[in-house]
Coordinates of C-alpha atoms in Angstrom, one line a residue:
Chain A
M391 CA 78.0 120.1 179.1
A392 CA 81.2 117.9 179.5
K393 CA 84.8 119.1 179.7
K394 CA 85.6 117.2 176.5
E395 CA 83.5 119.9 174.7
W396 CA 85.7 122.9 175.5
P397 CA 88.2 122.1 172.7
L398 CA 85.3 121.8 170.2
I399 CA 83.9 125.2 171.3
A400 CA 87.5 126.7 170.7
F401 CA 88.0 124.9 167.4
T402 CA 84.6 125.9 166.0
L403 CA 84.8 129.6 167.0
L404 CA 88.5 130.0 165.9
S405 CA 87.8 128.4 162.5
Q406 CA 84.6 130.1 161.9
T407 CA 86.3 133.5 162.9
A408 CA 89.3 132.6 160.5
V409 CA 86.8 131.9 157.5
G410 CA 84.8 134.9 158.2
F411 CA 87.8 137.2 158.4
F412 CA 89.2 135.8 155.2
L413 CA 85.9 136.1 153.3
L414 CA 85.1 139.5 154.4
F415 CA 88.7 141.2 154.6
T416 CA 91.3 139.3 152.7
V417 CA 89.3 138.5 149.6
P418 CA 88.1 142.0 149.1
L419 CA 91.7 143.2 149.5
A420 CA 92.8 140.7 146.9
L421 CA 90.3 141.9 144.4
S422 CA 91.5 145.6 145.0
G423 CA 95.0 144.8 144.7
T424 CA 96.2 146.8 141.8
G425 CA 96.5 150.6 141.2
T426 CA 97.4 153.3 143.6
G427 CA 98.8 152.1 147.0
A428 CA 99.0 148.5 145.7
A429 CA 102.1 148.0 147.7
D430 CA 100.4 148.9 151.1
V431 CA 97.4 146.6 150.1
R432 CA 99.7 143.7 149.3
L433 CA 101.4 144.1 152.6
L434 CA 97.9 144.4 154.4
R435 CA 96.8 141.0 152.5
L436 CA 99.9 139.3 153.7
R437 CA 99.2 140.3 157.3
S438 CA 95.6 139.3 157.0
L439 CA 96.6 135.9 155.5
F440 CA 99.1 135.3 158.5
I441 CA 96.3 136.1 161.0
V442 CA 93.9 133.4 159.1
L443 CA 96.8 130.9 159.2
I444 CA 97.4 131.5 162.9
L445 CA 93.7 131.1 163.8
L446 CA 93.3 127.9 161.7
A447 CA 96.4 126.4 163.0
A448 CA 95.4 127.2 166.6
A449 CA 92.0 125.7 166.0
A450 CA 93.5 122.5 164.6
A451 CA 95.9 122.4 167.5
L452 CA 93.1 122.7 170.1
S453 CA 91.0 120.1 168.4
F454 CA 93.5 117.4 169.3
F455 CA 92.5 117.9 172.9
H456 CA 89.1 116.3 172.5
L457 CA 90.6 113.1 171.1
G458 CA 91.2 110.1 173.4
N459 CA 93.9 108.9 171.0
P460 CA 95.4 112.0 169.4
L461 CA 98.3 110.0 167.9
G462 CA 96.1 108.3 165.5
A463 CA 94.6 111.7 164.3
Y464 CA 96.0 111.1 160.8
R465 CA 93.4 108.3 160.3
A466 CA 90.6 110.9 160.6
L467 CA 90.5 111.4 156.8
N468 CA 89.8 107.6 156.1
N469 CA 86.1 108.0 155.6
V470 CA 85.5 111.2 153.6
R471 CA 82.8 109.4 151.6
T472 CA 80.3 109.0 154.5
S473 CA 81.7 110.8 157.6
R474 CA 81.0 114.4 158.1
L475 CA 83.7 114.5 160.5
S476 CA 86.2 113.4 158.0
R477 CA 84.9 116.0 155.5
E478 CA 85.4 118.7 158.0
I479 CA 88.9 117.7 158.7
F480 CA 89.5 117.6 154.8
F481 CA 88.3 121.1 154.3
E482 CA 90.2 122.4 157.3
L483 CA 93.4 120.9 155.9
L484 CA 92.5 122.1 152.4
L485 CA 92.0 125.6 153.5
I486 CA 95.2 125.8 155.6
F487 CA 97.0 124.6 152.4
L488 CA 95.4 127.0 150.0
I489 CA 95.9 129.9 152.4
A490 CA 99.7 128.9 152.7
V491 CA 100.0 128.7 149.0
V492 CA 98.4 132.2 148.5
A493 CA 100.7 133.6 151.3
W494 CA 103.6 132.2 149.5
F495 CA 102.8 133.8 146.1
E496 CA 102.1 137.2 148.0
W497 CA 105.3 136.9 149.8
R498 CA 107.5 136.0 146.8
R499 CA 105.3 138.3 144.4
S500 CA 105.2 135.3 142.1
G501 CA 102.3 133.9 140.0
S502 CA 100.1 135.9 137.9
Q503 CA 97.3 138.0 139.3
D504 CA 94.9 135.5 137.7
L505 CA 96.6 132.5 139.2
R506 CA 96.5 134.3 142.7
L507 CA 92.9 135.2 142.3
G508 CA 92.2 131.6 141.4
F509 CA 93.9 130.3 144.6
Y510 CA 91.9 133.0 146.6
F511 CA 88.7 131.8 145.0
L512 CA 89.5 128.1 145.8
A513 CA 90.3 129.1 149.4
A514 CA 87.0 131.0 149.7
L515 CA 85.2 127.8 148.5
A516 CA 87.1 125.6 150.9
G517 CA 86.2 127.9 153.7
V518 CA 82.4 127.8 152.9
G519 CA 82.9 124.1 152.5
L520 CA 84.5 123.9 156.0
I521 CA 81.7 125.7 157.8
W522 CA 79.1 123.8 155.9
S523 CA 80.6 120.4 156.9
M524 CA 81.3 121.5 160.3
A525 CA 77.6 122.3 160.7
G526 CA 76.8 118.9 159.0
I527 CA 78.5 117.1 161.9
Y528 CA 75.9 118.2 164.2
R529 CA 72.9 117.5 161.9
L530 CA 72.3 114.2 163.5
E531 CA 68.8 112.5 163.3
A532 CA 69.3 111.3 166.9
V533 CA 69.9 114.8 168.1
P534 CA 66.7 116.7 167.1
V535 CA 67.8 119.9 169.1
W536 CA 70.9 120.1 166.8
N537 CA 69.2 118.6 163.5
N538 CA 67.6 121.9 162.2
A539 CA 68.5 124.9 160.1
M540 CA 69.6 127.0 163.1
T541 CA 72.9 124.8 163.2
P542 CA 74.2 126.0 159.8
F543 CA 72.7 129.4 160.3
S544 CA 74.5 130.1 163.6
F545 CA 77.7 128.7 162.5
F546 CA 77.8 131.1 159.4
M547 CA 76.6 133.9 161.6
T548 CA 79.5 133.3 163.9
A549 CA 81.9 133.6 160.9
F550 CA 80.2 136.7 159.5
V551 CA 79.8 138.6 162.8
L552 CA 83.3 137.8 164.2
G553 CA 84.8 138.1 160.7
A554 CA 83.3 141.4 160.1
L555 CA 84.0 142.8 163.5
G556 CA 87.5 141.3 163.5
S557 CA 88.2 142.9 160.0
A558 CA 87.1 146.3 161.4
A559 CA 89.0 145.8 164.7
A560 CA 92.3 144.5 163.2
P561 CA 93.2 147.8 161.6
A562 CA 91.9 149.7 164.6
F563 CA 94.5 147.9 166.8
K564 CA 97.3 149.1 164.3
L565 CA 95.9 152.6 164.7
L566 CA 96.0 152.5 168.4
R567 CA 99.5 151.2 168.6
E568 CA 101.2 153.2 165.8
G569 CA 98.9 156.3 165.8
K570 CA 98.5 156.0 162.0
G571 CA 97.6 153.5 159.3
G572 CA 93.9 153.1 160.2
P573 CA 91.4 151.8 157.6
P574 CA 90.3 154.3 154.9
F575 CA 87.0 156.0 155.6
A576 CA 84.9 154.0 153.0
G577 CA 86.3 150.6 153.9
R578 CA 85.8 151.3 157.7
L579 CA 82.3 152.4 157.0
L580 CA 81.4 149.3 154.9
L581 CA 82.9 146.9 157.5
D582 CA 81.1 148.4 160.3
A583 CA 77.8 148.5 158.2
A584 CA 78.4 144.8 157.4
A585 CA 79.1 143.9 160.9
L586 CA 76.0 145.7 162.2
A587 CA 73.7 143.9 159.4
F588 CA 75.0 140.4 160.6
L589 CA 74.7 141.4 164.2
V590 CA 70.9 142.2 163.7
L591 CA 70.4 139.2 161.5
N592 CA 72.0 136.9 164.2
F593 CA 70.0 138.6 166.9
V594 CA 66.7 137.9 165.0
G595 CA 67.8 134.3 164.3
V596 CA 68.6 133.6 168.0
V597 CA 65.3 135.1 169.2
L598 CA 63.2 133.5 166.4
S599 CA 64.7 130.1 166.6
D600 CA 64.4 129.6 170.4
P601 CA 61.0 128.2 170.6
N602 CA 62.3 125.4 168.3
F603 CA 65.4 124.6 169.7
G604 CA 66.0 126.2 173.1
I605 CA 65.5 127.4 176.4
R606 CA 61.7 127.7 176.7
R607 CA 61.3 123.9 176.2
L608 CA 63.9 122.7 178.5
G609 CA 61.5 121.4 181.1
R610 CA 59.9 119.2 178.7
R611 CA 63.3 117.7 177.5
G612 CA 64.2 116.4 181.0
F613 CA 66.6 119.2 182.2
D614 CA 66.0 119.9 185.9
S615 CA 64.8 123.4 186.7
K616 CA 68.0 124.6 188.3
L617 CA 69.8 123.7 185.1
S618 CA 67.0 125.4 183.0
R619 CA 67.6 128.6 185.0
I620 CA 71.2 128.5 184.4
F621 CA 70.6 128.1 180.6
A622 CA 68.0 130.9 180.6
L623 CA 70.6 133.2 182.3
L624 CA 73.3 132.4 179.6
Y625 CA 70.7 132.9 176.7
G626 CA 69.8 136.2 178.2
L627 CA 73.4 137.1 178.5
R628 CA 74.1 136.1 174.9
L629 CA 71.3 138.5 173.7
V630 CA 72.6 141.4 176.0
F631 CA 76.1 141.2 174.6
L632 CA 74.7 140.9 171.0
L633 CA 72.8 144.1 171.6
T634 CA 75.8 145.7 173.2
A635 CA 78.0 144.9 170.3
A636 CA 75.3 146.2 167.8
A637 CA 75.1 149.5 170.0
A638 CA 78.9 149.9 170.0
V639 CA 79.0 149.4 166.1
V640 CA 76.2 152.0 165.7
L641 CA 78.3 154.6 167.8
S642 CA 81.4 153.8 165.8
I643 CA 79.6 154.5 162.6
L644 CA 78.4 157.8 164.0
E645 CA 82.0 158.6 164.9
I646 CA 83.3 158.1 161.5
S647 CA 84.1 161.4 159.6
P648 CA 84.8 161.6 156.0
Q649 CA 86.9 164.8 156.8
V650 CA 89.1 163.1 159.4
P651 CA 89.2 159.4 158.1
S652 CA 91.4 157.9 160.8
S653 CA 90.2 159.9 163.8
P654 CA 89.0 159.4 166.4
V655 CA 90.6 156.2 167.2
P656 CA 88.1 153.4 166.8
H657 CA 87.9 152.0 170.4
L658 CA 84.3 151.1 170.1
I659 CA 84.8 148.6 167.3
I660 CA 87.1 146.7 169.5
W661 CA 84.6 146.7 172.4
A662 CA 81.9 145.5 169.8
F663 CA 84.3 142.6 168.8
A664 CA 84.8 141.7 172.4
A665 CA 81.1 141.7 173.2
A666 CA 80.2 139.6 170.1
L667 CA 82.9 137.1 171.0
I668 CA 81.6 136.8 174.4
S669 CA 78.0 136.4 173.0
E670 CA 79.1 133.7 170.4
T671 CA 81.0 131.8 173.1
L672 CA 77.9 131.8 175.4
G673 CA 75.9 130.6 172.3
R674 CA 78.3 127.7 171.6
I675 CA 78.3 126.7 175.3
L676 CA 74.5 126.6 175.2
F677 CA 74.6 124.7 171.8
F678 CA 76.6 121.9 173.4
A679 CA 75.0 122.0 176.7
L680 CA 71.5 121.4 175.2
F681 CA 72.6 118.1 173.6
R682 CA 69.8 115.5 174.2
K683 CA 69.0 112.6 172.2
E684 CA 65.5 111.6 171.0
G685 CA 64.0 109.1 173.4
L686 CA 66.8 107.9 175.7
Chain B
M1481 CA 76.7 77.1 163.3
N1482 CA 75.0 77.7 160.0
A1483 CA 75.6 81.1 158.1
V1484 CA 73.3 83.7 159.5
S1485 CA 72.1 86.8 157.5
R1486 CA 71.4 89.0 160.4
F1487 CA 71.9 88.3 164.1
A1488 CA 69.3 90.1 166.5
F1489 CA 68.5 90.3 170.1
F1490 CA 65.1 89.6 171.7
F1491 CA 64.2 91.3 174.9
D1492 CA 60.9 90.5 176.8
S1493 CA 60.2 93.7 178.9
S1494 CA 57.3 92.0 180.6
S1495 CA 59.6 89.4 182.3
C1496 CA 62.6 91.6 183.0
S1497 CA 63.0 92.1 186.8
G1498 CA 65.8 94.7 186.3
C1499 CA 68.4 92.6 188.2
K1500 CA 71.1 93.7 185.7
A1501 CA 72.8 90.3 185.6
C1502 CA 73.0 90.9 181.8
Q1503 CA 74.8 94.2 182.5
M1504 CA 77.3 92.6 184.9
A1505 CA 77.9 89.5 182.6
C1506 CA 78.8 91.8 179.9
K1507 CA 81.2 94.0 182.0
D1508 CA 82.7 90.8 183.3
K1509 CA 83.2 89.1 179.8
N1510 CA 84.7 92.3 178.2
D1511 CA 86.6 93.3 181.2
L1512 CA 85.1 96.8 181.3
G1513 CA 86.2 99.3 183.9
P1514 CA 84.1 101.4 186.3
G1515 CA 81.4 103.5 184.6
V1516 CA 81.6 101.7 181.1
L1517 CA 78.6 99.7 180.2
W1518 CA 78.1 98.1 176.9
R1519 CA 74.7 96.7 178.0
K1520 CA 72.5 99.0 180.1
V1521 CA 69.2 98.5 181.9
Y1522 CA 67.0 101.4 181.9
E1523 CA 64.3 101.7 184.6
I1524 CA 61.3 103.5 183.1
A1525 CA 58.9 105.1 185.6
G1526 CA 55.8 106.9 185.4
G1527 CA 52.3 107.6 186.4
G1528 CA 50.9 108.9 189.8
W1529 CA 47.8 108.9 192.1
R1530 CA 44.4 110.1 191.3
R1531 CA 41.6 110.7 193.6
E1532 CA 38.1 109.3 193.0
G1533 CA 35.9 110.7 195.8
E1534 CA 37.5 109.7 199.1
V1535 CA 39.7 107.0 197.5
W1536 CA 43.2 107.5 196.1
I1537 CA 43.7 105.3 193.0
P1538 CA 47.5 104.3 192.5
G1539 CA 48.5 104.4 188.7
V1540 CA 52.2 104.3 189.1
Y1541 CA 54.1 101.9 187.0
A1542 CA 57.7 101.0 186.1
Y1543 CA 59.4 98.6 183.7
N1544 CA 63.0 97.9 182.4
I1545 CA 64.6 97.8 179.1
S1546 CA 68.0 96.1 178.7
L1547 CA 69.7 97.5 175.8
A1548 CA 73.1 97.0 174.1
C1549 CA 74.1 97.8 170.5
N1550 CA 71.3 96.8 168.2
H1551 CA 73.7 95.9 165.3
C1552 CA 71.5 98.1 163.0
E1553 CA 70.7 97.5 159.4
D1554 CA 72.1 101.0 158.5
P1555 CA 74.4 101.8 161.6
A1556 CA 74.6 105.5 162.2
C1557 CA 77.9 105.0 164.0
R1558 CA 79.5 103.1 161.0
R1559 CA 78.4 106.1 158.6
S1560 CA 79.9 108.8 161.1
C1561 CA 83.2 107.2 162.1
P1562 CA 85.8 109.1 160.5
T1563 CA 88.5 106.3 160.7
K1564 CA 86.4 103.3 159.4
A1565 CA 86.9 101.8 162.7
I1566 CA 83.4 100.4 162.7
V1567 CA 82.5 97.6 160.3
K1568 CA 79.5 95.4 159.7
G1569 CA 80.0 91.7 159.0
P1570 CA 78.2 89.4 156.7
D1571 CA 76.2 88.2 159.8
G1572 CA 74.9 91.6 160.4
I1573 CA 77.2 92.0 163.6
V1574 CA 78.7 95.6 163.9
V1575 CA 82.2 95.4 165.3
L1576 CA 84.2 98.4 166.5
N1577 CA 88.0 98.0 166.0
S1578 CA 89.4 99.8 169.2
R1579 CA 93.1 99.9 167.5
A1580 CA 91.7 102.1 164.7
C1581 CA 89.6 104.3 166.9
I1582 CA 90.9 107.8 167.7
G1583 CA 88.5 108.4 170.4
C1584 CA 86.7 111.4 168.9
R1585 CA 83.4 110.0 170.3
Y1586 CA 81.3 111.1 167.1
C1587 CA 79.8 107.6 167.1
E1588 CA 78.4 108.1 170.6
W1589 CA 76.6 111.3 169.4
S1590 CA 75.3 109.7 166.3
C1591 CA 74.0 106.4 167.6
P1592 CA 70.3 106.9 168.6
Y1593 CA 70.8 104.2 171.2
G1594 CA 74.1 105.7 172.7
A1595 CA 75.6 102.1 172.2
P1596 CA 79.2 103.0 171.7
R1597 CA 80.9 104.0 174.9
Y1598 CA 83.9 105.8 175.8
D1599 CA 86.6 104.1 177.8
G1600 CA 88.6 107.0 179.5
E1601 CA 91.5 104.7 180.6
K1602 CA 92.1 103.5 177.0
G1603 CA 91.0 106.6 175.3
V1604 CA 88.8 104.8 172.6
M1605 CA 85.3 103.7 172.2
G1606 CA 84.0 100.4 172.7
K1607 CA 80.7 98.5 172.1
C1608 CA 78.8 95.3 172.1
D1609 CA 80.3 92.9 169.5
F1610 CA 77.5 90.2 170.0
C1611 CA 80.2 88.0 171.9
F1612 CA 80.9 86.8 168.3
D1613 CA 83.8 84.6 169.8
L1614 CA 81.1 82.8 171.9
V1615 CA 78.5 82.8 169.1
E1616 CA 81.1 81.2 166.7
K1617 CA 81.6 78.3 169.2
G1618 CA 77.9 77.8 169.3
E1619 CA 77.5 79.5 172.7
K1620 CA 75.1 82.3 173.7
P1621 CA 76.3 85.9 174.3
A1622 CA 77.2 86.4 178.0
C1623 CA 74.2 88.7 178.6
V1624 CA 71.8 86.2 177.1
A1625 CA 73.3 83.4 179.0
A1626 CA 73.3 85.3 182.4
C1627 CA 69.6 86.3 182.3
P1628 CA 67.8 84.5 185.1
M1629 CA 64.3 85.4 183.8
R1630 CA 65.0 84.3 180.2
A1631 CA 64.0 87.7 179.2
L1632 CA 66.9 87.9 176.6
D1633 CA 67.4 85.7 173.6
F1634 CA 69.4 86.0 170.4
G1635 CA 69.4 84.4 167.0
E1636 CA 68.5 85.1 163.3
L1637 CA 66.0 88.0 163.1
E1638 CA 63.5 86.3 161.0
A1639 CA 63.6 83.3 163.2
L1640 CA 63.1 85.4 166.2
K1641 CA 60.3 87.1 164.6
E1642 CA 58.6 83.7 164.0
K1643 CA 59.3 82.5 167.6
Y1644 CA 58.3 85.7 169.5
G1645 CA 56.7 88.3 167.3
G1646 CA 57.3 91.6 169.1
T1647 CA 58.1 95.1 168.0
D1648 CA 61.3 97.0 167.5
V1649 CA 60.2 100.2 169.4
I1650 CA 58.9 100.8 173.0
F1651 CA 58.9 104.0 174.8
P1652 CA 61.4 105.8 175.4
L1653 CA 63.5 104.2 172.4
P1654 CA 63.9 106.5 169.3
R1655 CA 62.2 105.8 166.1
A1656 CA 63.3 102.5 164.6
S1657 CA 63.2 104.0 161.0
Q1658 CA 66.6 105.9 161.9
T1659 CA 68.7 102.8 161.7
G1660 CA 66.6 99.7 161.4
P1661 CA 67.9 97.9 164.8
S1662 CA 68.2 94.2 165.0
L1663 CA 66.0 94.2 168.0
L1664 CA 62.7 92.5 168.8
I1665 CA 60.9 93.7 172.0
K1666 CA 57.9 92.1 173.9
P1667 CA 56.6 95.3 175.5
H1668 CA 55.6 95.5 179.1
R1669 CA 51.9 96.2 179.6
S1670 CA 52.5 99.7 180.7
A1671 CA 54.7 100.7 177.8
G1672 CA 51.8 102.0 175.7
L1673 CA 50.8 104.1 178.8
A1674 CA 54.3 105.5 179.2
G1675 CA 54.4 106.8 175.8
K1676 CA 51.2 108.9 176.3
E1677 CA 52.1 110.2 179.8
T1678 CA 55.0 111.9 181.6
A1679 CA 57.3 108.9 182.1
G1680 CA 61.1 108.9 182.0
V1681 CA 64.2 107.0 182.7
A1682 CA 64.6 106.8 186.5
N1683 CA 68.1 105.7 186.5
D1684 CA 69.7 108.3 184.1
E1685 CA 72.8 108.9 186.2
E1686 CA 73.6 105.2 186.3
T1687 CA 73.2 104.6 182.5

């Protein structure tokens, strides 16, 4: 893997986490925005929108580092009709714009509930479009190792795993810092359960897809044996960290008590997020490192 | 020169000695820096020795493929370029406008032949433009003119087909159906064997 791909690893991981966090945390909050405690929920929505914006802006800023001529980056939207890269940038900018509009509405308390929900819906569509077009970039006929269903699957899984765990971990950070304001029992249980489901699905996907795209066939693809051993080690570590994250989520679920909703402090979910982040980073490193064209 | 609908290269793999004069002529003509090659000569090697009784029979073979941009019918690089820096002319020549390029290197990934190459000093991509300035003057592209074995030729695709025949695929080139390359190759006699056995590019690091 070349040095030029590090910004792409950071860009894809950050963007996907932002979309997952928005879909699994912010959008459900928007749908439950009225009734008792609506002011607290609005504040939570604003904070979550701020987190999504920061993640997307950081991703966009880091993506400049992989360009040889970053000053010309504005031209990247010239070919939306046929270039998947142009489409990805279009969806990234559209998502940033829509999130900023929604955040403005929430902050100013302006716009009707329907209008706000309409923008949330459009932003959710743009988020899905972003990940889909991002995966499409790598569906190249010349690169069989990328041109399969595992590419969109793994990109969406990164979004959902890190999004769900990030959603569960973000309120846990607040609870750790302030000693109050942790997520309500039902919400926490739901997020933990969703995170566990995505972790299991991701694990199964990674294991099942390997014969088609990965480590066991490296020798035949012209990688030398030393490199193959390094890749096999990274692949093994990725699975170990995924299992660690899943185990931490299971323990976290067992700790949740309906009698004492915010206690004990959910350290475990933060550890689960860290383990899943390491696993997804290793997976993305492997994804770029396995680049090999058909033939030459 | 008369209007041509589709320019193409012809390469005779059976005559190529692998001297790389074409590669050097291209570098010289286009003033390319170290490590930047718009035309590459791949050395394909394979085979081995087998024992028959007390006798060892050699079955090793090697041949060369000189490859630049193939100015494809449906260039994957042009489709993928986000800035429309890559255009295809009416004569089939695919040209990269380096002033419009942002150096994202997506064309390098998407081209099955890896023809567009990144120039680290300039921060942009570059590729073979068929030496269209020379061709317009009725001269040959630099690589064709430099070949001492006359293994390279160029011209209108249909005319080349009539003159030489040949194929547009040879081991280890990718399937021609991906992009429809404007390329004709006379295969080396071992090329068929290489496709069936464990053979590979022997000078991978160089190319």
